mmCIF file with all atom_site columns, C-alpha atoms in Angstrom:
data_model
loop_
_atom_site.group_PDB
_atom_site.id
_atom_site.type_symbol
_atom_site.label_atom_id
_atom_site.label_alt_id
_atom_site.label_comp_id
_atom_site.label_asym_id
_atom_site.label_entity_id
_atom_site.label_seq_id
_atom_site.pdbx_PDB_ins_code
_atom_site.Cartn_x
_atom_site.Cartn_y
_atom_site.Cartn_z
_atom_site.occupancy
_atom_site.B_iso_or_equiv
_atom_site.pdbx_formal_charge
_atom_site.auth_seq_id
_atom_site.auth_comp_id
_atom_site.auth_asym_id
_atom_site.auth_atom_id
_atom_site.pdbx_PDB_model_num
ATOM 1   C CA . UNK A 1 1   ? 103.409 91.535  151.215 1.00 64.00 ? 1   UNK A CA 1
ATOM 2   C CA . UNK A 1 2   ? 107.170 92.061  150.434 1.00 79.00 ? 2   UNK A CA 1
ATOM 3   C CA . UNK A 1 3   ? 107.844 91.752  146.862 1.00 91.00 ? 3   UNK A CA 1
ATOM 4   C CA . UNK A 1 4   ? 110.580 89.910  144.980 1.00 95.00 ? 4   UNK A CA 1
ATOM 5   C CA . UNK A 1 5   ? 114.048 91.147  146.238 1.00 95.00 ? 5   UNK A CA 1
ATOM 6   C CA . UNK A 1 6   ? 117.082 91.244  144.136 1.00 96.00 ? 6   UNK A CA 1
ATOM 7   C CA . UNK A 1 7   ? 120.671 92.573  144.646 1.00 96.00 ? 7   UNK A CA 1
ATOM 8   C CA . UNK A 1 8   ? 122.733 94.207  143.588 1.00 96.00 ? 8   UNK A CA 1
ATOM 9   C CA . UNK A 1 9   ? 120.823 96.715  141.371 1.00 95.00 ? 9   UNK A CA 1
ATOM 10  C CA . UNK A 1 10  ? 123.649 97.674  139.226 1.00 96.00 ? 10  UNK A CA 1
ATOM 11  C CA . UNK A 1 11  ? 127.023 95.814  138.485 1.00 97.00 ? 11  UNK A CA 1
ATOM 12  C CA . UNK A 1 12  ? 129.761 96.995  136.192 1.00 98.00 ? 12  UNK A CA 1
ATOM 13  C CA . UNK A 1 13  ? 132.579 94.365  135.568 1.00 97.00 ? 13  UNK A CA 1
ATOM 14  C CA . UNK A 1 14  ? 135.139 93.817  132.996 1.00 97.00 ? 14  UNK A CA 1
ATOM 15  C CA . UNK A 1 15  ? 135.027 91.085  130.302 1.00 96.00 ? 15  UNK A CA 1
ATOM 16  C CA . UNK A 1 16  ? 136.358 87.699  131.692 1.00 96.00 ? 16  UNK A CA 1
ATOM 17  C CA . UNK A 1 17  ? 135.651 88.583  135.244 1.00 97.00 ? 17  UNK A CA 1
ATOM 18  C CA . UNK A 1 18  ? 132.950 86.748  137.344 1.00 97.00 ? 18  UNK A CA 1
ATOM 19  C CA . UNK A 1 19  ? 129.678 88.282  138.890 1.00 98.00 ? 19  UNK A CA 1
ATOM 20  C CA . UNK A 1 20  ? 126.734 86.862  140.952 1.00 98.00 ? 20  UNK A CA 1
ATOM 21  C CA . UNK A 1 21  ? 123.343 88.004  141.468 1.00 98.00 ? 21  UNK A CA 1
ATOM 22  C CA . UNK A 1 22  ? 120.864 87.154  144.376 1.00 97.00 ? 22  UNK A CA 1
ATOM 23  C CA . UNK A 1 23  ? 117.135 86.787  144.320 1.00 97.00 ? 23  UNK A CA 1
ATOM 24  C CA . UNK A 1 24  ? 114.932 86.280  147.272 1.00 96.00 ? 24  UNK A CA 1
ATOM 25  C CA . UNK A 1 25  ? 111.327 85.349  145.936 1.00 96.00 ? 25  UNK A CA 1
ATOM 26  C CA . UNK A 1 26  ? 108.035 86.210  147.706 1.00 94.00 ? 26  UNK A CA 1
ATOM 27  C CA . UNK A 1 27  ? 107.636 83.948  150.730 1.00 92.00 ? 27  UNK A CA 1
ATOM 28  C CA . UNK A 1 28  ? 105.899 80.613  149.755 1.00 89.00 ? 28  UNK A CA 1
ATOM 29  C CA . UNK A 1 29  ? 106.462 80.830  146.099 1.00 91.00 ? 29  UNK A CA 1
ATOM 30  C CA . UNK A 1 30  ? 107.773 77.500  144.960 1.00 89.00 ? 30  UNK A CA 1
ATOM 31  C CA . UNK A 1 31  ? 108.607 78.582  141.421 1.00 91.00 ? 31  UNK A CA 1
ATOM 32  C CA . UNK A 1 32  ? 111.442 80.732  140.819 1.00 95.00 ? 32  UNK A CA 1
ATOM 33  C CA . UNK A 1 33  ? 112.674 82.098  137.095 1.00 96.00 ? 33  UNK A CA 1
ATOM 34  C CA . UNK A 1 34  ? 115.654 83.939  135.915 1.00 97.00 ? 34  UNK A CA 1
ATOM 35  C CA . UNK A 1 35  ? 115.077 85.845  132.748 1.00 97.00 ? 35  UNK A CA 1
ATOM 36  C CA . UNK A 1 36  ? 117.779 87.761  130.840 1.00 97.00 ? 36  UNK A CA 1
ATOM 37  C CA . UNK A 1 37  ? 116.474 91.074  129.180 1.00 95.00 ? 37  UNK A CA 1
ATOM 38  C CA . UNK A 1 38  ? 118.857 92.611  126.692 1.00 95.00 ? 38  UNK A CA 1
ATOM 39  C CA . UNK A 1 39  ? 118.380 96.345  125.822 1.00 91.00 ? 39  UNK A CA 1
ATOM 40  C CA . UNK A 1 40  ? 115.469 96.688  123.338 1.00 87.00 ? 40  UNK A CA 1
ATOM 41  C CA . UNK A 1 41  ? 114.390 93.218  123.730 1.00 90.00 ? 41  UNK A CA 1
ATOM 42  C CA . UNK A 1 42  ? 111.693 91.262  125.752 1.00 92.00 ? 42  UNK A CA 1
ATOM 43  C CA . UNK A 1 43  ? 112.949 89.079  128.623 1.00 95.00 ? 43  UNK A CA 1
ATOM 44  C CA . UNK A 1 44  ? 114.046 85.641  127.706 1.00 95.00 ? 44  UNK A CA 1
ATOM 45  C CA . UNK A 1 45  ? 114.013 82.637  130.245 1.00 95.00 ? 45  UNK A CA 1
ATOM 46  C CA . UNK A 1 46  ? 117.562 81.529  131.505 1.00 97.00 ? 46  UNK A CA 1
ATOM 47  C CA . UNK A 1 47  ? 116.298 78.775  133.966 1.00 96.00 ? 47  UNK A CA 1
ATOM 48  C CA . UNK A 1 48  ? 113.309 77.868  136.171 1.00 94.00 ? 48  UNK A CA 1
ATOM 49  C CA . UNK A 1 49  ? 113.278 76.184  139.320 1.00 93.00 ? 49  UNK A CA 1
ATOM 50  C CA . UNK A 1 50  ? 110.252 74.237  141.141 1.00 90.00 ? 50  UNK A CA 1
ATOM 51  C CA . UNK A 1 51  ? 111.201 74.353  144.940 1.00 88.00 ? 51  UNK A CA 1
ATOM 52  C CA . UNK A 1 52  ? 114.969 73.518  144.662 1.00 84.00 ? 52  UNK A CA 1
ATOM 53  C CA . UNK A 1 53  ? 114.753 71.554  141.365 1.00 91.00 ? 53  UNK A CA 1
ATOM 54  C CA . UNK A 1 54  ? 115.458 72.562  137.836 1.00 92.00 ? 54  UNK A CA 1
ATOM 55  C CA . UNK A 1 55  ? 112.674 72.426  135.513 1.00 90.00 ? 55  UNK A CA 1
ATOM 56  C CA . UNK A 1 56  ? 113.818 74.186  132.439 1.00 90.00 ? 56  UNK A CA 1
ATOM 57  C CA . UNK A 1 57  ? 117.458 75.332  131.708 1.00 93.00 ? 57  UNK A CA 1
ATOM 58  C CA . UNK A 1 58  ? 117.591 74.831  127.882 1.00 91.00 ? 58  UNK A CA 1
ATOM 59  C CA . UNK A 1 59  ? 118.170 78.365  127.098 1.00 92.00 ? 59  UNK A CA 1
ATOM 60  C CA . UNK A 1 60  ? 121.063 78.653  129.911 1.00 95.00 ? 60  UNK A CA 1
ATOM 61  C CA . UNK A 1 61  ? 124.582 79.014  128.472 1.00 95.00 ? 61  UNK A CA 1
ATOM 62  C CA . UNK A 1 62  ? 126.001 76.543  130.767 1.00 95.00 ? 62  UNK A CA 1
ATOM 63  C CA . UNK A 1 63  ? 129.492 76.851  129.642 1.00 95.00 ? 63  UNK A CA 1
ATOM 64  C CA . UNK A 1 64  ? 129.561 80.355  131.546 1.00 97.00 ? 64  UNK A CA 1
ATOM 65  C CA . UNK A 1 65  ? 126.260 80.641  133.532 1.00 97.00 ? 65  UNK A CA 1
ATOM 66  C CA . UNK A 1 66  ? 125.279 78.714  136.642 1.00 97.00 ? 66  UNK A CA 1
ATOM 67  C CA . UNK A 1 67  ? 122.304 79.064  139.133 1.00 97.00 ? 67  UNK A CA 1
ATOM 68  C CA . UNK A 1 68  ? 121.236 77.192  142.211 1.00 95.00 ? 68  UNK A CA 1
ATOM 69  C CA . UNK A 1 69  ? 118.356 77.393  144.637 1.00 94.00 ? 69  UNK A CA 1
ATOM 70  C CA . UNK A 1 70  ? 119.526 76.155  147.884 1.00 82.00 ? 70  UNK A CA 1
ATOM 71  C CA . UNK A 1 71  ? 116.600 75.037  150.152 1.00 84.00 ? 71  UNK A CA 1
ATOM 72  C CA . UNK A 1 72  ? 114.054 76.084  147.709 1.00 83.00 ? 72  UNK A CA 1
ATOM 73  C CA . UNK A 1 73  ? 113.925 79.512  148.839 1.00 91.00 ? 73  UNK A CA 1
ATOM 74  C CA . UNK A 1 74  ? 116.878 82.234  147.648 1.00 95.00 ? 74  UNK A CA 1
ATOM 75  C CA . UNK A 1 75  ? 118.575 81.729  144.339 1.00 97.00 ? 75  UNK A CA 1
ATOM 76  C CA . UNK A 1 76  ? 121.742 82.870  142.938 1.00 97.00 ? 76  UNK A CA 1
ATOM 77  C CA . UNK A 1 77  ? 122.890 83.168  139.291 1.00 98.00 ? 77  UNK A CA 1
ATOM 78  C CA . UNK A 1 78  ? 126.479 83.308  138.414 1.00 98.00 ? 78  UNK A CA 1
ATOM 79  C CA . UNK A 1 79  ? 128.351 84.200  135.154 1.00 98.00 ? 79  UNK A CA 1
ATOM 80  C CA . UNK A 1 80  ? 132.052 83.204  134.690 1.00 97.00 ? 80  UNK A CA 1
ATOM 81  C CA . UNK A 1 81  ? 133.579 84.383  132.824 1.00 96.00 ? 81  UNK A CA 1
ATOM 82  C CA . UNK A 1 82  ? 131.599 87.225  131.500 1.00 97.00 ? 82  UNK A CA 1
ATOM 83  C CA . UNK A 1 83  ? 131.483 88.468  127.932 1.00 97.00 ? 83  UNK A CA 1
ATOM 84  C CA . UNK A 1 84  ? 130.484 91.842  126.430 1.00 97.00 ? 84  UNK A CA 1
ATOM 85  C CA . UNK A 1 85  ? 127.166 90.419  125.036 1.00 96.00 ? 85  UNK A CA 1
ATOM 86  C CA . UNK A 1 86  ? 126.150 89.464  128.820 1.00 97.00 ? 86  UNK A CA 1
ATOM 87  C CA . UNK A 1 87  ? 125.377 92.994  129.436 1.00 98.00 ? 87  UNK A CA 1
ATOM 88  C CA . UNK A 1 88  ? 121.593 93.080  130.247 1.00 97.00 ? 88  UNK A CA 1
ATOM 89  C CA . UNK A 1 89  ? 119.104 93.287  132.903 1.00 96.00 ? 89  UNK A CA 1
ATOM 90  C CA . UNK A 1 90  ? 118.533 90.074  134.905 1.00 97.00 ? 90  UNK A CA 1
ATOM 91  C CA . UNK A 1 91  ? 115.233 89.699  136.268 1.00 97.00 ? 91  UNK A CA 1
ATOM 92  C CA . UNK A 1 92  ? 114.094 87.306  138.919 1.00 97.00 ? 92  UNK A CA 1
ATOM 93  C CA . UNK A 1 93  ? 110.410 86.292  139.078 1.00 96.00 ? 93  UNK A CA 1
ATOM 94  C CA . UNK A 1 94  ? 108.548 83.946  141.556 1.00 94.00 ? 94  UNK A CA 1
ATOM 95  C CA . UNK A 1 95  ? 105.093 82.516  141.122 1.00 90.00 ? 95  UNK A CA 1
ATOM 96  C CA . UNK A 1 96  ? 102.430 80.578  143.245 1.00 82.00 ? 96  UNK A CA 1
ATOM 97  C CA . UNK A 1 97  ? 99.290  78.742  142.212 1.00 75.00 ? 97  UNK A CA 1
ATOM 98  C CA . UNK A 1 98  ? 95.965  80.123  143.391 1.00 73.00 ? 98  UNK A CA 1
ATOM 99  C CA . UNK A 1 99  ? 92.522  79.130  142.101 1.00 72.00 ? 99  UNK A CA 1
ATOM 100 C CA . UNK A 1 100 ? 94.380  76.646  139.610 1.00 67.00 ? 100 UNK A CA 1
ATOM 101 C CA . UNK A 1 101 ? 96.305  79.619  137.889 1.00 73.00 ? 101 UNK A CA 1
ATOM 102 C CA . UNK A 1 102 ? 99.809  81.121  138.470 1.00 77.00 ? 102 UNK A CA 1
ATOM 103 C CA . UNK A 1 103 ? 100.869 84.668  138.111 1.00 83.00 ? 103 UNK A CA 1
ATOM 104 C CA . UNK A 1 104 ? 104.717 85.684  137.977 1.00 89.00 ? 104 UNK A CA 1
ATOM 105 C CA . UNK A 1 105 ? 105.853 88.520  140.153 1.00 92.00 ? 105 UNK A CA 1
ATOM 106 C CA . UNK A 1 106 ? 109.037 90.057  138.901 1.00 94.00 ? 106 UNK A CA 1
ATOM 107 C CA . UNK A 1 107 ? 111.652 91.822  140.979 1.00 94.00 ? 107 UNK A CA 1
ATOM 108 C CA . UNK A 1 108 ? 113.109 95.207  139.970 1.00 92.00 ? 108 UNK A CA 1
ATOM 109 C CA . UNK A 1 109 ? 116.251 93.470  138.318 1.00 94.00 ? 109 UNK A CA 1
ATOM 110 C CA . UNK A 1 110 ? 119.842 93.687  138.277 1.00 96.00 ? 110 UNK A CA 1
ATOM 111 C CA . UNK A 1 111 ? 121.600 95.743  135.576 1.00 96.00 ? 111 UNK A CA 1
ATOM 112 C CA . UNK A 1 112 ? 124.867 94.393  134.475 1.00 98.00 ? 112 UNK A CA 1
ATOM 113 C CA . UNK A 1 113 ? 127.322 96.256  132.121 1.00 98.00 ? 113 UNK A CA 1
ATOM 114 C CA . UNK A 1 114 ? 130.433 94.258  131.030 1.00 97.00 ? 114 UNK A CA 1
ATOM 115 C CA . UNK A 1 115 ? 133.142 96.501  129.495 1.00 97.00 ? 115 UNK A CA 1
ATOM 116 C CA . UNK B 2 1   ? 107.955 77.824  117.397 1.00 82.00 ? 1   UNK B CA 1
ATOM 117 C CA . UNK B 2 2   ? 106.096 79.855  119.877 1.00 88.00 ? 2   UNK B CA 1
ATOM 118 C CA . UNK B 2 3   ? 106.547 83.637  119.619 1.00 93.00 ? 3   UNK B CA 1
ATOM 119 C CA . UNK B 2 4   ? 105.121 87.024  120.055 1.00 96.00 ? 4   UNK B CA 1
ATOM 120 C CA . UNK B 2 5   ? 105.318 90.112  117.838 1.00 96.00 ? 5   UNK B CA 1
ATOM 121 C CA . UNK B 2 6   ? 104.526 93.569  118.880 1.00 95.00 ? 6   UNK B CA 1
ATOM 122 C CA . UNK B 2 7   ? 104.123 96.938  117.026 1.00 87.00 ? 7   UNK B CA 1
ATOM 123 C CA . UNK B 2 8   ? 107.400 98.776  116.756 1.00 84.00 ? 8   UNK B CA 1
ATOM 124 C CA . UNK B 2 9   ? 107.664 101.679 119.217 1.00 84.00 ? 9   UNK B CA 1
ATOM 125 C CA . UNK B 2 10  ? 108.133 104.265 120.370 1.00 93.00 ? 10  UNK B CA 1
ATOM 126 C CA . UNK B 2 11  ? 104.443 105.666 120.459 1.00 95.00 ? 11  UNK B CA 1
ATOM 127 C CA . UNK B 2 12  ? 104.104 109.153 121.508 1.00 97.00 ? 12  UNK B CA 1
ATOM 128 C CA . UNK B 2 13  ? 100.382 110.310 122.141 1.00 97.00 ? 13  UNK B CA 1
ATOM 129 C CA . UNK B 2 14  ? 98.907  113.379 123.730 1.00 97.00 ? 14  UNK B CA 1
ATOM 130 C CA . UNK B 2 15  ? 97.024  113.133 126.922 1.00 97.00 ? 15  UNK B CA 1
ATOM 131 C CA . UNK B 2 16  ? 93.502  111.869 126.597 1.00 96.00 ? 16  UNK B CA 1
ATOM 132 C CA . UNK B 2 17  ? 94.108  110.167 123.190 1.00 97.00 ? 17  UNK B CA 1
ATOM 133 C CA . UNK B 2 18  ? 93.208  106.612 122.391 1.00 97.00 ? 18  UNK B CA 1
ATOM 134 C CA . UNK B 2 19  ? 95.751  103.990 122.559 1.00 97.00 ? 19  UNK B CA 1
ATOM 135 C CA . UNK B 2 20  ? 96.291  100.645 120.594 1.00 97.00 ? 20  UNK B CA 1
ATOM 136 C CA . UNK B 2 21  ? 99.274  98.578  120.780 1.00 97.00 ? 21  UNK B CA 1
ATOM 137 C CA . UNK B 2 22  ? 99.146  95.649  118.515 1.00 97.00 ? 22  UNK B CA 1
ATOM 138 C CA . UNK B 2 23  ? 100.298 91.955  119.494 1.00 97.00 ? 23  UNK B CA 1
ATOM 139 C CA . UNK B 2 24  ? 100.203 88.951  117.542 1.00 97.00 ? 24  UNK B CA 1
ATOM 140 C CA . UNK B 2 25  ? 101.340 85.415  118.429 1.00 96.00 ? 25  UNK B CA 1
ATOM 141 C CA . UNK B 2 26  ? 102.340 82.137  117.275 1.00 94.00 ? 26  UNK B CA 1
ATOM 142 C CA . UNK B 2 27  ? 101.642 79.184  119.502 1.00 91.00 ? 27  UNK B CA 1
ATOM 143 C CA . UNK B 2 28  ? 101.482 75.443  119.339 1.00 84.00 ? 28  UNK B CA 1
ATOM 144 C CA . UNK B 2 29  ? 98.457  74.529  121.575 1.00 82.00 ? 29  UNK B CA 1
ATOM 145 C CA . UNK B 2 30  ? 96.427  76.985  123.461 1.00 84.00 ? 30  UNK B CA 1
ATOM 146 C CA . UNK B 2 31  ? 98.242  79.769  125.125 1.00 90.00 ? 31  UNK B CA 1
ATOM 147 C CA . UNK B 2 32  ? 97.396  82.138  128.038 1.00 91.00 ? 32  UNK B CA 1
ATOM 148 C CA . UNK B 2 33  ? 97.972  85.704  127.067 1.00 94.00 ? 33  UNK B CA 1
ATOM 149 C CA . UNK B 2 34  ? 99.409  88.589  129.183 1.00 95.00 ? 34  UNK B CA 1
ATOM 150 C CA . UNK B 2 35  ? 100.280 92.292  129.122 1.00 97.00 ? 35  UNK B CA 1
ATOM 151 C CA . UNK B 2 36  ? 103.107 93.381  131.371 1.00 96.00 ? 36  UNK B CA 1
ATOM 152 C CA . UNK B 2 37  ? 104.092 97.031  132.083 1.00 96.00 ? 37  UNK B CA 1
ATOM 153 C CA . UNK B 2 38  ? 107.487 98.222  132.994 1.00 93.00 ? 38  UNK B CA 1
ATOM 154 C CA . UNK B 2 39  ? 107.697 101.873 134.448 1.00 92.00 ? 39  UNK B CA 1
ATOM 155 C CA . UNK B 2 40  ? 111.014 103.596 134.482 1.00 86.00 ? 40  UNK B CA 1
ATOM 156 C CA . UNK B 2 41  ? 113.548 101.898 136.953 1.00 80.00 ? 41  UNK B CA 1
ATOM 157 C CA . UNK B 2 42  ? 110.954 99.411  138.027 1.00 84.00 ? 42  UNK B CA 1
ATOM 158 C CA . UNK B 2 43  ? 110.395 95.744  137.379 1.00 86.00 ? 43  UNK B CA 1
ATOM 159 C CA . UNK B 2 44  ? 107.607 94.128  135.266 1.00 92.00 ? 44  UNK B CA 1
ATOM 160 C CA . UNK B 2 45  ? 104.314 94.306  136.626 1.00 93.00 ? 45  UNK B CA 1
ATOM 161 C CA . UNK B 2 46  ? 101.281 92.170  135.286 1.00 93.00 ? 46  UNK B CA 1
ATOM 162 C CA . UNK B 2 47  ? 98.719  94.607  133.794 1.00 97.00 ? 47  UNK B CA 1
ATOM 163 C CA . UNK B 2 48  ? 96.022  92.246  132.427 1.00 96.00 ? 48  UNK B CA 1
ATOM 164 C CA . UNK B 2 49  ? 95.605  88.600  131.254 1.00 94.00 ? 49  UNK B CA 1
ATOM 165 C CA . UNK B 2 50  ? 93.315  86.265  129.240 1.00 94.00 ? 50  UNK B CA 1
ATOM 166 C CA . UNK B 2 51  ? 93.426  82.533  129.373 1.00 89.00 ? 51  UNK B CA 1
ATOM 167 C CA . UNK B 2 52  ? 91.090  81.249  126.637 1.00 89.00 ? 52  UNK B CA 1
ATOM 168 C CA . UNK B 2 53  ? 89.735  82.521  123.393 1.00 93.00 ? 53  UNK B CA 1
ATOM 169 C CA . UNK B 2 54  ? 87.233  85.480  123.592 1.00 95.00 ? 54  UNK B CA 1
ATOM 170 C CA . UNK B 2 55  ? 88.310  86.242  127.130 1.00 95.00 ? 55  UNK B CA 1
ATOM 171 C CA . UNK B 2 56  ? 88.668  89.931  127.810 1.00 97.00 ? 56  UNK B CA 1
ATOM 172 C CA . UNK B 2 57  ? 91.408  91.042  130.275 1.00 96.00 ? 57  UNK B CA 1
ATOM 173 C CA . UNK B 2 58  ? 90.939  94.596  131.669 1.00 97.00 ? 58  UNK B CA 1
ATOM 174 C CA . UNK B 2 59  ? 92.749  96.857  134.316 1.00 96.00 ? 59  UNK B CA 1
ATOM 175 C CA . UNK B 2 60  ? 93.240  100.431 135.150 1.00 95.00 ? 60  UNK B CA 1
ATOM 176 C CA . UNK B 2 61  ? 91.282  101.458 131.904 1.00 97.00 ? 61  UNK B CA 1
ATOM 177 C CA . UNK B 2 62  ? 93.339  98.951  129.816 1.00 98.00 ? 62  UNK B CA 1
ATOM 178 C CA . UNK B 2 63  ? 91.584  96.141  127.864 1.00 98.00 ? 63  UNK B CA 1
ATOM 179 C CA . UNK B 2 64  ? 92.757  93.331  125.503 1.00 98.00 ? 64  UNK B CA 1
ATOM 180 C CA . UNK B 2 65  ? 90.531  90.647  123.999 1.00 98.00 ? 65  UNK B CA 1
ATOM 181 C CA . UNK B 2 66  ? 91.960  87.239  123.283 1.00 97.00 ? 66  UNK B CA 1
ATOM 182 C CA . UNK B 2 67  ? 91.479  86.560  119.514 1.00 96.00 ? 67  UNK B CA 1
ATOM 183 C CA . UNK B 2 68  ? 92.001  82.987  118.384 1.00 94.00 ? 68  UNK B CA 1
ATOM 184 C CA . UNK B 2 69  ? 90.945  83.602  114.817 1.00 94.00 ? 69  UNK B CA 1
ATOM 185 C CA . UNK B 2 70  ? 93.401  86.262  114.301 1.00 96.00 ? 70  UNK B CA 1
ATOM 186 C CA . UNK B 2 71  ? 96.062  85.144  116.811 1.00 96.00 ? 71  UNK B CA 1
ATOM 187 C CA . UNK B 2 72  ? 95.900  88.569  118.424 1.00 97.00 ? 72  UNK B CA 1
ATOM 188 C CA . UNK B 2 73  ? 95.777  90.329  121.858 1.00 98.00 ? 73  UNK B CA 1
ATOM 189 C CA . UNK B 2 74  ? 95.808  93.914  121.027 1.00 98.00 ? 74  UNK B CA 1
ATOM 190 C CA . UNK B 2 75  ? 96.118  96.348  124.056 1.00 98.00 ? 75  UNK B CA 1
ATOM 191 C CA . UNK B 2 76  ? 93.563  99.419  124.094 1.00 98.00 ? 76  UNK B CA 1
ATOM 192 C CA . UNK B 2 77  ? 93.005  102.248 126.319 1.00 98.00 ? 77  UNK B CA 1
ATOM 193 C CA . UNK B 2 78  ? 90.301  105.008 125.618 1.00 96.00 ? 78  UNK B CA 1
ATOM 194 C CA . UNK B 2 79  ? 92.186  107.649 127.203 1.00 96.00 ? 79  UNK B CA 1
ATOM 195 C CA . UNK B 2 80  ? 95.741  107.789 128.214 1.00 97.00 ? 80  UNK B CA 1
ATOM 196 C CA . UNK B 2 81  ? 97.582  109.748 131.094 1.00 97.00 ? 81  UNK B CA 1
ATOM 197 C CA . UNK B 2 82  ? 101.003 111.076 131.312 1.00 96.00 ? 82  UNK B CA 1
ATOM 198 C CA . UNK B 2 83  ? 101.366 108.229 134.207 1.00 95.00 ? 83  UNK B CA 1
ATOM 199 C CA . UNK B 2 84  ? 100.912 105.537 131.499 1.00 97.00 ? 84  UNK B CA 1
ATOM 200 C CA . UNK B 2 85  ? 104.243 106.382 129.996 1.00 96.00 ? 85  UNK B CA 1
ATOM 201 C CA . UNK B 2 86  ? 106.031 103.085 130.179 1.00 96.00 ? 86  UNK B CA 1
ATOM 202 C CA . UNK B 2 87  ? 107.285 100.010 128.168 1.00 95.00 ? 87  UNK B CA 1
ATOM 203 C CA . UNK B 2 88  ? 104.371 97.627  127.604 1.00 97.00 ? 88  UNK B CA 1
ATOM 204 C CA . UNK B 2 89  ? 105.263 93.757  126.775 1.00 97.00 ? 89  UNK B CA 1
ATOM 205 C CA . UNK B 2 90  ? 102.796 91.101  125.333 1.00 97.00 ? 90  UNK B CA 1
ATOM 206 C CA . UNK B 2 91  ? 103.638 87.770  126.579 1.00 96.00 ? 91  UNK B CA 1
ATOM 207 C CA . UNK B 2 92  ? 102.314 84.262  126.225 1.00 93.00 ? 92  UNK B CA 1
ATOM 208 C CA . UNK B 2 93  ? 102.635 80.941  128.217 1.00 90.00 ? 93  UNK B CA 1
ATOM 209 C CA . UNK B 2 94  ? 101.606 77.401  127.336 1.00 83.00 ? 94  UNK B CA 1
ATOM 210 C CA . UNK B 2 95  ? 101.427 75.835  130.651 1.00 69.00 ? 95  UNK B CA 1
ATOM 211 C CA . UNK B 2 96  ? 99.354  78.557  132.601 1.00 59.00 ? 96  UNK B CA 1
ATOM 212 C CA . UNK B 2 97  ? 97.829  76.151  135.222 1.00 52.00 ? 97  UNK B CA 1
ATOM 213 C CA . UNK B 2 98  ? 101.033 74.434  135.675 1.00 54.00 ? 98  UNK B CA 1
ATOM 214 C CA . UNK B 2 99  ? 103.325 77.249  135.793 1.00 58.00 ? 99  UNK B CA 1
ATOM 215 C CA . UNK B 2 100 ? 105.541 77.743  132.880 1.00 79.00 ? 100 UNK B CA 1
ATOM 216 C CA . UNK B 2 101 ? 108.067 80.189  131.324 1.00 87.00 ? 101 UNK B CA 1
ATOM 217 C CA . UNK B 2 102 ? 106.738 83.505  129.612 1.00 92.00 ? 102 UNK B CA 1
ATOM 218 C CA . UNK B 2 103 ? 107.557 84.258  126.096 1.00 93.00 ? 103 UNK B CA 1
ATOM 219 C CA . UNK B 2 104 ? 107.498 87.881  125.565 1.00 96.00 ? 104 UNK B CA 1
ATOM 220 C CA . UNK B 2 105 ? 107.496 90.479  122.575 1.00 96.00 ? 105 UNK B CA 1
ATOM 221 C CA . UNK B 2 106 ? 110.136 92.915  122.292 1.00 95.00 ? 106 UNK B CA 1
ATOM 222 C CA . UNK B 2 107 ? 108.314 95.549  124.225 1.00 96.00 ? 107 UNK B CA 1
ATOM 223 C CA . UNK B 2 108 ? 106.382 98.998  122.841 1.00 96.00 ? 108 UNK B CA 1
ATOM 224 C CA . UNK B 2 109 ? 107.587 102.214 124.583 1.00 96.00 ? 109 UNK B CA 1
ATOM 225 C CA . UNK B 2 110 ? 104.775 104.547 125.123 1.00 97.00 ? 110 UNK B CA 1
ATOM 226 C CA . UNK B 2 111 ? 105.199 108.225 125.599 1.00 96.00 ? 111 UNK B CA 1
ATOM 227 C CA . UNK B 2 112 ? 102.204 110.339 126.800 1.00 97.00 ? 112 UNK B CA 1
ATOM 228 C CA . UNK B 2 113 ? 102.728 114.291 126.632 1.00 96.00 ? 113 UNK B CA 1
ATOM 229 C CA . UNK B 2 114 ? 100.639 116.569 128.671 1.00 94.00 ? 114 UNK B CA 1
#
């Protein structure tokens, strides 16, 4: 079974530029998450989708971050304009319910450096 | 609020040594608890989980017991190997059966020397 795919794996941009990340979840997984992992910290949720609807975006800086999940499959996360403090690894995860329980599966992440 | 606190790293051990990584949590309600592992250059992988008090999660020789009275979920392994070198994250979620966000600790880096 293919895992969660993310691209690009690495991105370097200058501050005030825009950037977009792409995520393809595991086939059939209804729930998709984007997490931000700053160096030396644990991941923090940015946004959670259930199919193509947003469940939780309370920690998403909406003045600069946006995300969408068209057709309830792939998802993109965009930052515009980027700030130095956005340098982090952006992790995508997907989950499915089996036997009444859910497990999140993570992609390899996109490492962003803002100069 | 809900949070997870892990022991500071890095932790450096010799091969075959005993490992303990401490994890305590604060949560409203009844969380489910997880340990995830992140090998260099890879994504997070679920190592083990426990969904209710006194449950013991285990996998690949690692164990952790959900202790409600001490709000802890310490990770242990009797004999570590060089291949166990990674960053370990303790996490909780409050809506396990319905799908919910994971709240992570800051991670503990483990380095095992031959």
